[in-house]
């Protein structure tokens, strides 16, 4: 499906699926064959052993996201789909990053750790491994600052998100 | 009782009322074929020459009868040969359960002999698929597969059963009645199924506001047009659709898959819409002020240029598949649900309208096709339809398919068996065979094919000959891949790259090789006499019609052009 690059927006989509082999491939395959770009994807079990939750960040426009949601509902393994509105939801991702940290650099790094409420997971003579959680902007900002020290290695989880408030994810298939 | 997986599979097929299956044996399905041997009193197995055509046969069986088709193949190449028929069934919403064997689970993932990840491969072209990992899950899986294939918008389901699961034993309890409906049905939405009883009441309440608005759109329209698709047939909503057309006083156009839902001789019927649609259908589409689209998915072949499609109309889209709404055409209003249920509910809200002028205008655009040629496709199709008006007709893909869609007047649903969405050359003979097998009265089925398409599946002549399946193969032999040649003529400067079929086989000798009657005809009298004789005999045979290489399908709208801008008249 063609999407004009000018209209691309970021959408966070939560999907409840049957916890069974192959389900991730079904969902990911649907995204790729319908021409959606997955920016990040995170999957894990939920409080119900038989249900997993996938959070996908995808680029598109409103019409395409509507189409995507309806296509997701056609998958037998998909139970519920929710497009999360940024203002009405909380999202987090986690970053582990190993940066160069000679003795002279450590103090500056520790100040950054404080400001960003990061955690130091490991220190050696030459490097520090940090953990940072936050939304996309915060992680990007932290990475920007760490670049000055020299990033040796990094890994980030996909975004996970929940809607704010008392409501829980539900769906009404008929509209 | 304790049974092995293979026996449980067969018992489950019997539970589902399956009488005929199509397939081809192999190492990974030996236990299943052993059980088929023991239960041949209950299940009739048709052995094809190639798994692909077994798949198309199961599809043809489903399309002709409305019952779920069943196809069995072995692992590896047997399974991969099913990918084309699975995709074909998927694109045209045909309910087929494909069963494949696989290597024992201990060997899976080791690149063992005849191992293929068929469930992985078919994810994009099945409604759902399963890899059965334990015999305890098998019976429930088969019941779910049948339920999913036939419910809502139908489609193919694949069940891959490793050999160790076929051999392992477990307790089997036969299911009847409500037990056959798996628990997963509870998860599906009301709109995607045909609700009844209490569910129908809930559906009515939810649909009410949209039904009211739909009725209002119809009340306000001056030039309503109904666009009938394959969903009307799948839902069995033919009578309701006609009743709505009468009530709204609207003409009707049809998609390829919708042909036959409204009889071609009905006064409201303007014919096929799209690239090879009729003048009347395509022009009415651009002039109408309300388009009522029922059970259609607005294929690009029907739309032409999507932006200018039905540009003067509000669009009311009724479909069971919510994902079809606003996919290719933006709607004014949609109602998601089973066509018959929705149309039935809508009818009671629509009052009688009169649009004499519009009806007259639409009908006046219908053009009779005239040709000076003595022996040409349209005359042949007309003659065939006069000899056998209600006969089931299967086609392959190409010019002959479009001529058939345009000129064979389809009078009943499920009369035309054709690969619309995927456009699978080589679909026809298998599909015709399956359609013929589904008819308890054993009436003959015509396969209208081209010399190009037929060369892709002619190996199945052995199957129709052996089982004496009454398929009358009518080959439109123009010595070329005609549709591709037509595009080369129109858009590629007459450069006929790799489309001229100046080679065998000699179809008459071929008929002889398979022990069936073959007749070559080059004039209308011979055609009429031969076809009549073949129809009366009801035996497999070949009729080869020698046609001109430059015969073209007209009218034609170039791809991506507005639907009323014909490049060929």
XYZ file of C-alpha atoms in Angstrom:
744
model
C 0.000 0.000 0.000
C 1.513 3.298 -1.059
C 1.944 5.938 1.610
C 3.025 9.435 0.721
C 6.216 10.033 2.751
C 5.021 13.560 3.537
C 2.039 12.240 5.472
C 3.964 9.777 7.608
C 3.146 9.860 11.280
C 4.183 7.676 14.171
C 1.502 5.395 15.612
C 1.799 3.081 18.589
C -0.398 0.017 18.211
C -1.105 -2.489 20.992
C -2.194 -5.960 19.898
C -3.452 -8.765 22.141
C -2.790 -12.128 20.527
C -3.142 -15.814 21.327
C 0.085 -16.960 22.945
C 1.003 -19.643 20.431
C 3.903 -20.495 18.113
C 4.064 -18.476 14.916
C 1.854 -15.641 16.061
C 4.634 -13.047 15.916
C 5.371 -14.090 12.349
C 1.706 -13.727 11.422
C 1.561 -10.191 12.773
C 4.968 -9.090 11.489
C 4.271 -10.687 8.096
C 1.030 -8.763 7.778
C 2.865 -5.486 8.370
C 5.545 -6.187 5.799
C 3.286 -7.523 3.046
C 0.902 -4.603 3.346
C 3.850 -2.223 3.073
C 4.004 -0.844 6.610
C 7.312 0.142 8.136
C 7.736 -1.179 11.644
C 9.846 1.226 13.652
C 9.908 -0.957 16.722
C 8.241 -4.073 18.011
C 8.043 -5.510 21.501
C 6.325 -8.684 22.586
C 5.779 -10.406 25.891
C 3.305 -12.454 27.894
C 0.465 -10.850 29.856
C -1.282 -11.651 33.141
C -3.278 -14.219 31.172
C -0.972 -17.092 30.284
C -2.784 -17.669 27.006
C -2.446 -14.100 25.795
C 0.601 -12.142 24.639
C 0.787 -8.448 23.990
C 2.634 -6.976 21.045
C 3.398 -3.272 20.870
C 4.304 -1.980 17.452
C 5.409 1.484 16.458
C 4.569 2.038 12.828
C 4.776 4.884 10.352
C 1.722 5.700 8.270
C -1.257 8.002 7.943
C -4.741 7.771 9.445
C -6.340 5.909 6.548
C -3.585 3.343 6.429
C -3.643 2.774 10.147
C -7.391 2.161 9.975
C -6.744 -0.388 7.226
C -3.976 -1.960 9.261
C -6.191 -2.349 12.314
C -8.904 -4.023 10.265
C -6.392 -6.343 8.611
C -5.028 -7.268 12.043
C -8.532 -8.211 13.158
C -8.735 -10.663 10.281
C -5.928 -12.705 11.784
C -7.569 -15.488 13.771
C -4.807 -15.230 16.413
C -5.493 -11.550 17.065
C -7.912 -10.792 19.890
C -7.758 -7.042 20.324
C -6.098 -4.069 18.683
C -5.699 -0.577 20.057
C -4.115 2.461 18.460
C -2.715 4.531 21.278
C -3.009 8.284 21.184
C 0.221 9.927 22.391
C -1.577 12.377 24.689
C -3.629 9.660 26.272
C -1.037 6.979 26.801
C 2.252 6.295 28.504
C 5.071 4.702 26.615
C 8.510 3.563 27.631
C 11.483 1.879 26.164
C 14.658 0.672 27.765
C 18.177 1.326 26.560
C 21.346 -0.457 27.601
C 24.432 1.352 26.423
C 28.150 0.772 26.886
C 30.155 3.996 26.646
C 33.846 4.769 26.809
C 34.581 5.926 30.357
C 38.177 6.617 31.147
C 38.716 7.829 34.694
C 38.629 11.474 33.619
C 35.238 11.052 31.972
C 33.442 9.259 34.763
C 32.333 12.278 36.698
C 30.725 13.914 33.677
C 28.986 10.674 32.853
C 27.672 10.345 36.391
C 26.117 13.793 36.116
C 24.277 12.689 32.993
C 23.161 9.534 34.807
C 21.697 11.742 37.531
C 19.941 14.120 35.182
C 18.378 11.324 33.149
C 17.633 9.132 36.151
C 19.677 6.412 34.493
C 21.391 3.526 36.287
C 24.948 2.331 36.187
C 24.937 -1.418 35.655
C 28.643 -2.067 35.200
C 31.925 -0.167 35.375
C 35.375 -1.163 34.176
C 38.571 0.807 33.766
C 37.572 1.798 30.265
C 33.818 1.564 29.991
C 30.509 2.022 31.724
C 27.257 0.213 30.995
C 24.156 2.316 31.630
C 20.440 1.627 31.718
C 17.999 4.347 30.718
C 14.228 4.110 30.516
C 11.963 6.675 29.004
C 9.998 7.667 25.977
C 11.542 8.002 22.578
C 12.553 11.666 23.011
C 14.359 11.083 26.268
C 16.307 8.121 24.950
C 17.265 10.002 21.806
C 18.412 12.976 23.864
C 20.523 10.801 26.136
C 22.106 9.042 23.177
C 22.947 12.401 21.626
C 24.841 13.433 24.732
C 26.568 10.080 25.142
C 27.932 10.278 21.623
C 30.501 12.782 22.840
C 31.960 10.115 25.120
C 31.994 7.391 22.488
C 29.307 4.730 22.335
C 30.819 1.239 22.183
C 27.640 -0.802 21.973
C 23.949 -0.297 22.551
C 20.691 -2.179 22.595
C 17.179 -0.852 23.015
C 13.902 -2.642 23.503
C 10.943 -1.700 21.419
C 8.422 0.722 22.819
C 5.820 -0.634 25.229
C 2.730 1.436 25.909
C -0.490 1.503 27.929
C -3.410 3.882 27.819
C -3.770 6.198 30.792
C -6.721 5.967 33.171
C -8.834 3.131 34.572
C -9.849 1.693 31.223
C -8.338 -1.498 29.932
C -7.890 -2.506 26.349
C -11.154 -3.568 24.850
C -12.535 -3.659 21.408
C -15.793 -3.501 19.633
C -15.456 -5.199 16.314
C -18.623 -3.780 14.848
C -18.698 -0.202 13.721
C -12.526 -44.943 21.343
C -8.767 -44.874 20.900
C -7.654 -43.979 17.373
C -4.489 -42.792 15.723
C -4.219 -39.286 14.302
C -4.818 -40.374 10.715
C -8.035 -42.169 11.687
C -9.159 -39.190 13.768
C -8.630 -36.935 10.739
C -10.816 -39.178 8.578
C -13.504 -39.398 11.289
C -13.483 -35.605 11.538
C -13.907 -35.287 7.758
C -16.907 -37.616 8.000
C -18.244 -35.509 10.905
C -18.115 -32.503 8.581
C -20.075 -34.330 5.915
C -17.162 -34.558 3.502
C -17.911 -37.075 0.752
C -15.215 -36.346 -1.813
C -11.590 -35.316 -1.355
C -8.932 -34.577 -3.961
C -5.301 -35.417 -3.424
C -2.058 -37.144 -4.096
C -0.295 -39.533 -1.683
C 3.308 -39.516 -0.496
C 5.625 -40.572 2.301
C 4.414 -38.118 4.918
C 0.718 -38.914 4.431
C 0.942 -42.725 4.251
C -0.976 -43.207 7.512
C -3.753 -40.909 6.217
C -3.984 -42.811 2.919
C -4.084 -46.068 4.851
C -7.139 -44.825 6.740
C -8.693 -43.504 3.501
C -8.308 -47.041 2.135
C -10.176 -48.433 5.134
C -12.938 -45.816 4.918
C -13.390 -45.730 1.142
C -17.021 -46.643 1.717
C -17.492 -43.198 3.269
C -14.974 -40.966 1.524
C -14.376 -40.904 -2.186
C -10.800 -39.892 -3.044
C -10.016 -38.487 -6.491
C -6.372 -39.029 -7.420
C -5.079 -36.267 -9.660
C -1.854 -36.213 -11.665
C -0.467 -33.206 -9.800
C -1.194 -31.684 -6.392
C -1.837 -28.258 -7.888
C -4.864 -29.511 -9.757
C -6.110 -31.430 -6.718
C -6.084 -28.054 -4.981
C -7.963 -26.338 -7.810
C -10.405 -29.261 -7.903
C -11.211 -28.838 -4.208
C -11.650 -25.119 -4.894
C -13.911 -25.776 -7.910
C -15.904 -28.214 -5.790
C -16.412 -25.503 -3.169
C -17.303 -22.779 -5.675
C -19.838 -24.932 -7.488
C -21.521 -26.440 -4.433
C -21.008 -23.929 -1.638
C -19.674 -26.759 0.506
C -16.131 -26.717 1.863
C -13.638 -28.429 -0.464
C -10.918 -30.738 0.844
C -7.480 -31.439 -0.604
C -4.721 -33.694 0.742
C -1.035 -33.632 -0.186
C 2.219 -34.893 1.199
C 5.043 -32.866 2.730
C 7.695 -30.852 0.886
C 6.992 -30.645 -2.853
C 3.476 -31.998 -2.396
C 2.751 -29.126 -0.040
C 4.533 -26.430 -2.061
C 2.560 -27.499 -5.146
C -0.505 -26.355 -3.219
C 0.663 -22.781 -2.795
C -0.897 -21.613 -6.088
C -4.309 -23.218 -5.470
C -4.305 -21.911 -1.889
C -3.562 -18.375 -3.089
C -6.210 -18.747 -5.799
C -8.851 -19.783 -3.262
C -7.764 -16.997 -0.910
C -8.145 -14.229 -3.475
C -11.642 -15.408 -4.408
C -12.862 -16.218 -0.865
C -13.386 -19.909 -1.532
C -13.750 -22.247 1.469
C -11.200 -25.043 1.152
C -9.427 -27.079 3.833
C -5.965 -28.132 2.702
C -4.399 -31.010 4.629
C -0.695 -31.689 4.329
C 1.517 -34.253 5.986
C 4.864 -33.207 7.309
C 7.985 -35.010 8.453
C 7.961 -36.311 12.046
C 8.535 -33.543 14.584
C 11.865 -35.093 15.577
C 13.116 -34.318 12.066
C 11.555 -30.876 11.725
C 14.063 -28.088 11.344
C 16.832 -30.424 10.207
C 16.338 -29.970 6.443
C 15.184 -33.566 6.271
C 13.895 -35.285 3.128
C 10.749 -33.665 1.718
C 10.573 -31.190 4.554
C 9.039 -27.762 3.916
C 7.703 -25.147 6.312
C 4.353 -25.025 4.570
C 2.532 -23.287 7.409
C 5.155 -20.530 7.331
C 4.975 -20.315 3.553
C 1.199 -20.100 3.368
C 0.587 -17.568 6.145
C 0.016 -14.722 3.660
C -2.413 -16.733 1.505
C -4.544 -18.570 4.040
C -7.354 -17.286 6.210
C -5.616 -19.247 8.942
C -3.292 -22.217 9.178
C -2.178 -24.769 11.719
C 0.794 -26.935 12.464
C -0.646 -29.672 14.672
C 1.908 -30.533 17.342
C 0.027 -33.208 19.286
C -2.620 -35.757 18.455
C -4.760 -34.539 21.359
C -5.273 -31.230 19.528
C -6.053 -32.789 16.153
C -9.831 -33.258 16.264
C -10.426 -29.782 17.636
C -8.074 -28.306 15.029
C -9.908 -29.965 12.145
C -13.248 -28.702 13.471
C -11.837 -25.193 13.803
C -10.369 -25.377 10.299
C -13.749 -26.196 8.784
C -15.452 -23.540 10.860
C -12.964 -20.847 9.859
C -12.960 -21.823 6.173
C -16.721 -21.510 5.809
C -17.691 -18.771 8.272
C -17.716 -15.026 7.710
C -15.811 -14.220 4.549
C -14.822 -17.752 3.486
C -11.282 -18.734 2.615
C -8.695 -21.498 2.589
C -7.322 -23.014 5.794
C -4.270 -25.250 5.859
C -3.697 -27.956 8.455
C -0.172 -29.377 8.499
C 0.040 -32.711 10.353
C 3.472 -34.167 11.113
C 3.722 -37.903 10.539
C 4.246 -38.718 14.231
C 0.938 -36.990 15.027
C -0.777 -39.132 12.391
C 0.572 -42.276 14.059
C 0.114 -41.332 17.729
C -3.086 -42.536 19.387
C -5.542 -40.779 21.604
C -9.141 -40.961 22.730
C -11.536 -39.711 20.052
C -15.070 -38.595 20.842
C -17.332 -37.999 17.864
C -18.942 -34.578 17.800
C -22.388 -33.707 16.529
C -24.517 -30.594 16.205
C -23.360 -27.719 18.396
C -20.241 -29.603 19.453
C -18.948 -29.112 15.929
C -18.822 -25.356 16.419
C -15.551 -24.640 18.150
C -15.198 -22.327 21.102
C -13.253 -19.824 19.021
C -16.471 -18.759 17.329
C -17.213 -16.781 20.498
C -14.282 -14.497 19.777
C -15.460 -13.434 16.375
C -17.575 -10.385 15.896
C -21.260 -10.500 15.175
C -20.762 -8.664 11.933
C -18.373 -11.214 10.537
C -20.812 -14.086 10.889
C -24.386 -14.645 9.934
C -26.096 -13.933 13.240
C -29.332 -15.601 14.186
C -31.588 -15.789 17.221
C -30.448 -13.639 20.076
C -27.286 -12.575 18.242
C -29.367 -11.246 15.360
C -31.340 -9.090 17.797
C -28.118 -7.608 19.167
C -26.830 -7.078 15.637
C -30.021 -5.247 14.661
C -29.681 -2.833 17.553
C -26.093 -2.039 16.624
C -26.730 -1.754 12.905
C -29.880 0.341 13.279
C -28.347 3.830 12.899
C -26.451 2.796 9.780
C -29.474 1.062 8.285
C -31.497 4.228 8.806
C -28.857 6.362 7.110
C -28.602 3.866 4.250
C -32.356 3.996 3.734
C -32.134 7.772 3.701
C -29.373 7.730 1.053
C -31.569 5.501 -1.119
C -34.592 7.751 -0.558
C -32.611 10.813 -1.638
C -30.963 9.245 -4.694
C -32.119 10.010 -8.225
C -29.762 7.679 -10.068
C -28.987 4.721 -7.813
C -26.839 1.885 -9.113
C -26.221 -1.485 -7.499
C -22.807 -3.108 -7.801
C -23.098 -6.830 -7.127
C -20.060 -8.878 -6.111
C -19.093 -12.408 -5.196
C -20.154 -11.791 -1.605
C -23.780 -11.819 -2.730
C -23.393 -15.399 -3.927
C -21.391 -16.463 -0.883
C -24.098 -15.129 1.369
C -26.992 -16.397 -0.748
C -28.417 -12.871 -0.953
C -29.492 -12.982 -4.609
C -33.224 -12.597 -3.919
C -32.690 -9.798 -1.398
C -30.419 -7.956 -3.841
C -33.017 -8.125 -6.600
C -35.731 -7.038 -4.199
C -33.645 -4.011 -3.213
C -33.018 -3.190 -6.879
C -36.748 -3.300 -7.519
C -37.520 -1.207 -4.457
C -34.857 1.411 -5.229
C -35.583 1.116 -8.966
C -31.878 0.735 -9.721
C -29.947 -0.926 -12.525
C -27.296 -3.475 -11.546
C -23.697 -4.017 -12.620
C -21.605 -7.000 -11.618
C -18.024 -7.810 -10.745
C -16.491 -10.897 -12.353
C -17.111 -12.873 -9.169
C -20.677 -11.596 -8.951
C -21.772 -12.847 -12.385
C -24.787 -15.104 -12.157
C -26.078 -13.674 -8.867
C -28.445 -11.622 -10.990
C -29.558 -13.490 -14.125
C -28.004 -11.989 -17.257
C -31.442 -11.719 -18.846
C -32.847 -9.609 -16.020
C -33.948 -6.157 -17.225
C -31.911 -4.404 -14.546
C -28.662 -6.161 -15.407
C -26.175 -3.997 -17.327
C -23.408 -6.619 -17.261
C -19.794 -6.805 -16.209
C -18.033 -3.759 -14.795
C -14.383 -2.892 -15.290
C -11.476 -3.186 -17.666
C -13.528 -5.400 -19.976
C -16.877 -4.216 -18.716
C -19.823 -3.315 -20.909
C -20.410 0.245 -22.073
C -23.635 0.325 -20.138
C -22.058 -0.837 -16.871
C -19.017 1.398 -17.008
C -20.864 4.524 -18.109
C -23.676 4.000 -15.595
C -21.004 3.809 -12.905
C -19.776 7.292 -13.802
C -23.273 8.758 -14.013
C -24.961 7.314 -10.933
C -25.468 9.497 -7.867
C -25.616 6.629 -5.369
C -23.569 3.465 -5.643
C -24.808 0.579 -3.530
C -21.886 -1.857 -3.516
C -22.679 -5.262 -2.042
C -20.089 -7.960 -1.390
C -17.388 -6.361 -3.518
C -13.781 -5.476 -2.789
C -13.330 -2.834 -5.501
C -10.555 -4.645 -7.359
C -8.311 -2.484 -9.513
C -9.574 -4.413 -12.553
C -13.078 -3.179 -11.769
C -12.135 0.375 -10.803
C -9.835 1.547 -13.549
C -8.685 4.838 -12.127
C -9.674 4.762 -8.445
C -9.714 8.531 -8.035
C -12.263 9.092 -10.800
C -14.333 5.989 -10.044
C -18.034 6.690 -9.461
C -16.998 10.295 -9.040
C -20.550 11.641 -9.061
C -21.833 9.189 -6.513
C -22.150 8.703 -2.818
C -20.949 5.222 -1.988
C -22.819 2.842 0.300
C -20.666 -0.241 0.864
C -22.076 -3.414 2.382
C -19.518 -6.118 3.103
C -18.835 -8.789 5.693
C -15.143 -7.933 5.792
C -14.542 -4.668 7.614
C -11.054 -4.457 6.105
C -12.579 -3.980 2.636
C -14.253 -0.758 3.762
C -12.279 2.312 2.643
C -9.464 0.100 1.327
C -9.641 1.028 -2.350
C -12.651 3.347 -2.457
C -13.644 5.842 0.215
C -17.234 5.281 1.245
C -19.950 7.670 2.315
C -21.467 5.002 4.531
C -20.720 1.380 5.203
C -22.550 -1.450 6.861
C -20.451 -4.388 7.967
C -22.284 -7.668 7.948
C -23.573 -10.633 6.038
C -25.111 -9.386 2.786
C -28.344 -11.328 3.193
C -28.901 -10.163 6.756
C -28.067 -6.548 5.944
C -30.150 -6.398 2.760
C -33.051 -8.061 4.524
C -32.924 -5.496 7.338
C -32.457 -2.652 4.861
C -35.387 -3.689 2.644
C -37.952 -3.112 5.365
C -36.746 0.491 5.658
C -36.745 1.400 1.975
C -39.918 2.626 0.325
C -40.759 2.101 -3.342
C -38.951 4.481 -5.683
C -39.443 5.260 -9.368
C -36.564 6.333 -11.577
C -37.993 5.565 -15.024
C -35.791 8.022 -16.828
C -32.604 6.765 -15.200
C -33.503 3.120 -15.828
C -34.264 3.943 -19.437
C -31.034 5.876 -19.827
C -29.030 2.978 -18.362
C -30.740 0.375 -20.510
C -30.308 2.424 -23.656
C -26.537 2.125 -23.273
C -26.658 -1.645 -23.653
C -25.093 -2.515 -26.982
C -25.604 -5.664 -28.938
C -22.330 -7.090 -30.179
C -22.193 -7.425 -33.935
C -19.517 -9.129 -35.984
C -19.116 -10.047 -39.636
C -16.723 -12.841 -38.807
C -18.149 -16.263 -39.392
C -16.376 -18.126 -36.625
C -15.434 -16.119 -33.574
C -15.536 -16.416 -29.777
C -18.741 -14.476 -29.078
C -20.755 -16.517 -31.563
C -19.310 -19.722 -30.124
C -20.241 -18.735 -26.576
C -23.713 -17.697 -27.647
C -24.237 -21.028 -29.369
C -22.991 -22.937 -26.331
C -25.286 -21.019 -24.008
C -28.249 -21.693 -26.264
C -27.551 -25.419 -26.231
C -26.965 -25.561 -22.464
C -28.322 -22.393 -20.799
C -27.789 -23.226 -17.129
C -24.672 -25.325 -17.517
C -21.771 -24.855 -15.123
C -18.859 -23.224 -16.909
C -15.274 -23.154 -15.690
C -12.578 -21.094 -17.342
C -8.861 -20.630 -17.290
C -7.402 -17.145 -17.498
C -6.989 -14.810 -20.445
C -9.019 -13.702 -23.434
C -11.322 -16.731 -23.392
C -12.141 -15.935 -19.749
C -13.149 -12.361 -20.519
C -15.164 -13.380 -23.572
C -16.965 -15.922 -21.414
C -17.664 -13.324 -18.721
C -19.006 -10.923 -21.350
C -20.926 -13.179 -23.690
C -22.049 -16.312 -21.876
C -25.266 -15.253 -20.175
C -25.016 -16.563 -16.606
C -28.421 -17.275 -15.203
C -27.719 -18.649 -11.759
C -25.167 -18.210 -8.986
C -22.250 -20.659 -8.945
C -22.651 -21.206 -12.676
C -19.329 -19.533 -13.501
C -16.176 -20.980 -11.922
C -13.257 -18.680 -12.651
C -10.069 -17.445 -11.032
C -10.801 -13.750 -10.628
C -8.380 -12.310 -8.097
C -5.213 -14.293 -8.622
C -5.831 -14.891 -12.349
C -4.389 -18.387 -12.277
C -3.714 -19.846 -15.724
C -4.020 -23.603 -15.305
C -6.900 -23.266 -12.838
C -9.591 -24.467 -15.225
C -9.330 -28.205 -15.717
C -8.890 -28.968 -12.033
C -11.690 -26.568 -11.114
C -14.030 -27.990 -13.763
C -13.300 -31.489 -12.488
C -14.074 -30.439 -8.916
C -17.270 -28.679 -9.990
C -18.424 -31.770 -11.883
C -17.671 -34.014 -8.902
C -19.788 -31.786 -6.644
C -22.939 -32.304 -8.725
C -24.928 -35.249 -7.389
C -26.702 -35.489 -10.737
C -23.424 -35.745 -12.624
C -24.308 -33.130 -15.229
C -21.555 -32.130 -17.628
C -19.422 -29.060 -16.950
C -17.863 -27.000 -19.735
C -14.278 -25.889 -19.430
C -13.657 -22.934 -21.680
C -9.919 -22.540 -21.979
C -7.230 -21.158 -24.225
C -4.390 -23.065 -25.824
C -1.950 -21.252 -23.516
C -3.794 -21.973 -20.274
C -4.659 -25.521 -21.254
C -1.012 -26.416 -21.769
C -0.504 -25.675 -18.087
C -2.898 -28.342 -16.840
C -3.559 -30.821 -19.616
C -1.949 -33.586 -17.609
C -5.265 -33.836 -15.754
C -6.944 -35.214 -18.861
C -5.848 -38.569 -17.462
C -7.901 -37.896 -14.336
C -11.140 -36.908 -16.069
C -10.707 -39.843 -18.459
C -10.049 -42.391 -15.706
C -12.956 -41.333 -13.487
C -15.150 -40.493 -16.474
C -15.755 -36.993 -15.083
C -18.034 -35.182 -17.552
C -15.896 -32.179 -18.448
C -16.306 -30.840 -21.977
C -13.031 -29.094 -22.736
C -13.558 -26.305 -25.248
C -10.183 -24.918 -26.330
C -10.127 -21.504 -27.964
C -6.994 -22.111 -29.983
C -5.645 -18.904 -31.446
C -2.028 -20.057 -31.381
C -0.993 -17.370 -28.941
C -1.116 -16.180 -25.366
C -3.925 -13.965 -26.552
C -4.361 -11.527 -23.696
C -0.651 -10.811 -23.453
C -0.544 -10.451 -27.240
C -3.454 -8.011 -27.043
C -1.451 -5.825 -24.631
C 1.624 -6.150 -26.851
C -0.503 -4.985 -29.778
C -1.971 -2.063 -27.881
C 0.856 -0.947 -25.627
C 4.110 -2.534 -26.835
C 4.294 -1.673 -30.526
C 3.229 -5.089 -31.861
C 6.404 -6.693 -30.510
C 5.123 -10.202 -29.781
C 7.735 -11.242 -27.285
C 7.356 -14.920 -26.343
C 3.621 -15.067 -26.873
C 3.276 -16.955 -30.153
C 2.465 -20.610 -29.500
C 3.574 -22.019 -32.821
C 4.154 -25.437 -31.333
C 2.267 -28.493 -30.197
C 0.767 -30.384 -28.893
C -1.738 -31.652 -31.403
C -4.810 -31.547 -29.177
C -6.567 -34.203 -31.252
C -3.743 -36.662 -30.792
C -3.699 -35.710 -27.156
C -7.389 -36.579 -26.818
C -6.675 -39.892 -28.452
C -3.749 -40.533 -26.115
C -6.070 -40.109 -23.141
C -8.758 -42.214 -24.780
C -11.356 -39.519 -25.238
C -13.196 -38.008 -28.145
C -11.519 -35.009 -29.755
C -13.036 -32.781 -32.440
C -11.482 -29.820 -34.200
C -13.990 -27.265 -35.478
C -13.630 -24.157 -37.605
C -17.213 -23.222 -38.376
C -20.398 -22.583 -36.411
C -22.366 -25.527 -37.760
C -19.704 -28.007 -36.752
C -19.324 -26.318 -33.364
C -23.032 -26.446 -32.644
C -23.376 -30.084 -33.674
C -20.257 -31.194 -31.804
C -21.129 -29.330 -28.637
C -24.687 -30.639 -28.643
C -23.436 -34.171 -29.083
C -20.856 -33.761 -26.326
C -23.409 -32.257 -23.955
C -25.847 -35.104 -24.568
C -23.140 -37.743 -24.208
C -21.953 -36.285 -20.894
C -18.493 -37.776 -21.260
C -15.099 -36.099 -21.049
C -14.027 -34.827 -24.461
C -12.135 -32.063 -26.228
C -13.516 -29.561 -28.731
C -10.840 -27.428 -30.322
C -12.011 -24.162 -31.883
C -9.559 -22.695 -34.396
C -9.559 -18.915 -33.958
C -7.767 -15.967 -35.448
C -4.543 -14.964 -33.712
C -5.481 -11.259 -33.683
C -8.904 -11.648 -32.100
C -9.219 -9.108 -29.271
C -11.306 -8.670 -26.141
C -13.393 -5.530 -26.420
C -14.458 -3.226 -24.947
C -11.317 -2.431 -23.059
C -10.246 0.280 -20.657
C -6.486 0.704 -20.341
C -5.218 -0.043 -16.826
C -5.440 3.002 -14.567
C -7.738 4.924 -16.937
C -11.168 6.219 -15.969
C -13.658 3.389 -16.296
C -15.678 5.116 -19.039
C -12.666 5.917 -21.195
C -12.465 2.963 -23.559
C -9.293 2.305 -25.536
C -10.984 -0.436 -27.544
C -14.604 -0.563 -28.626
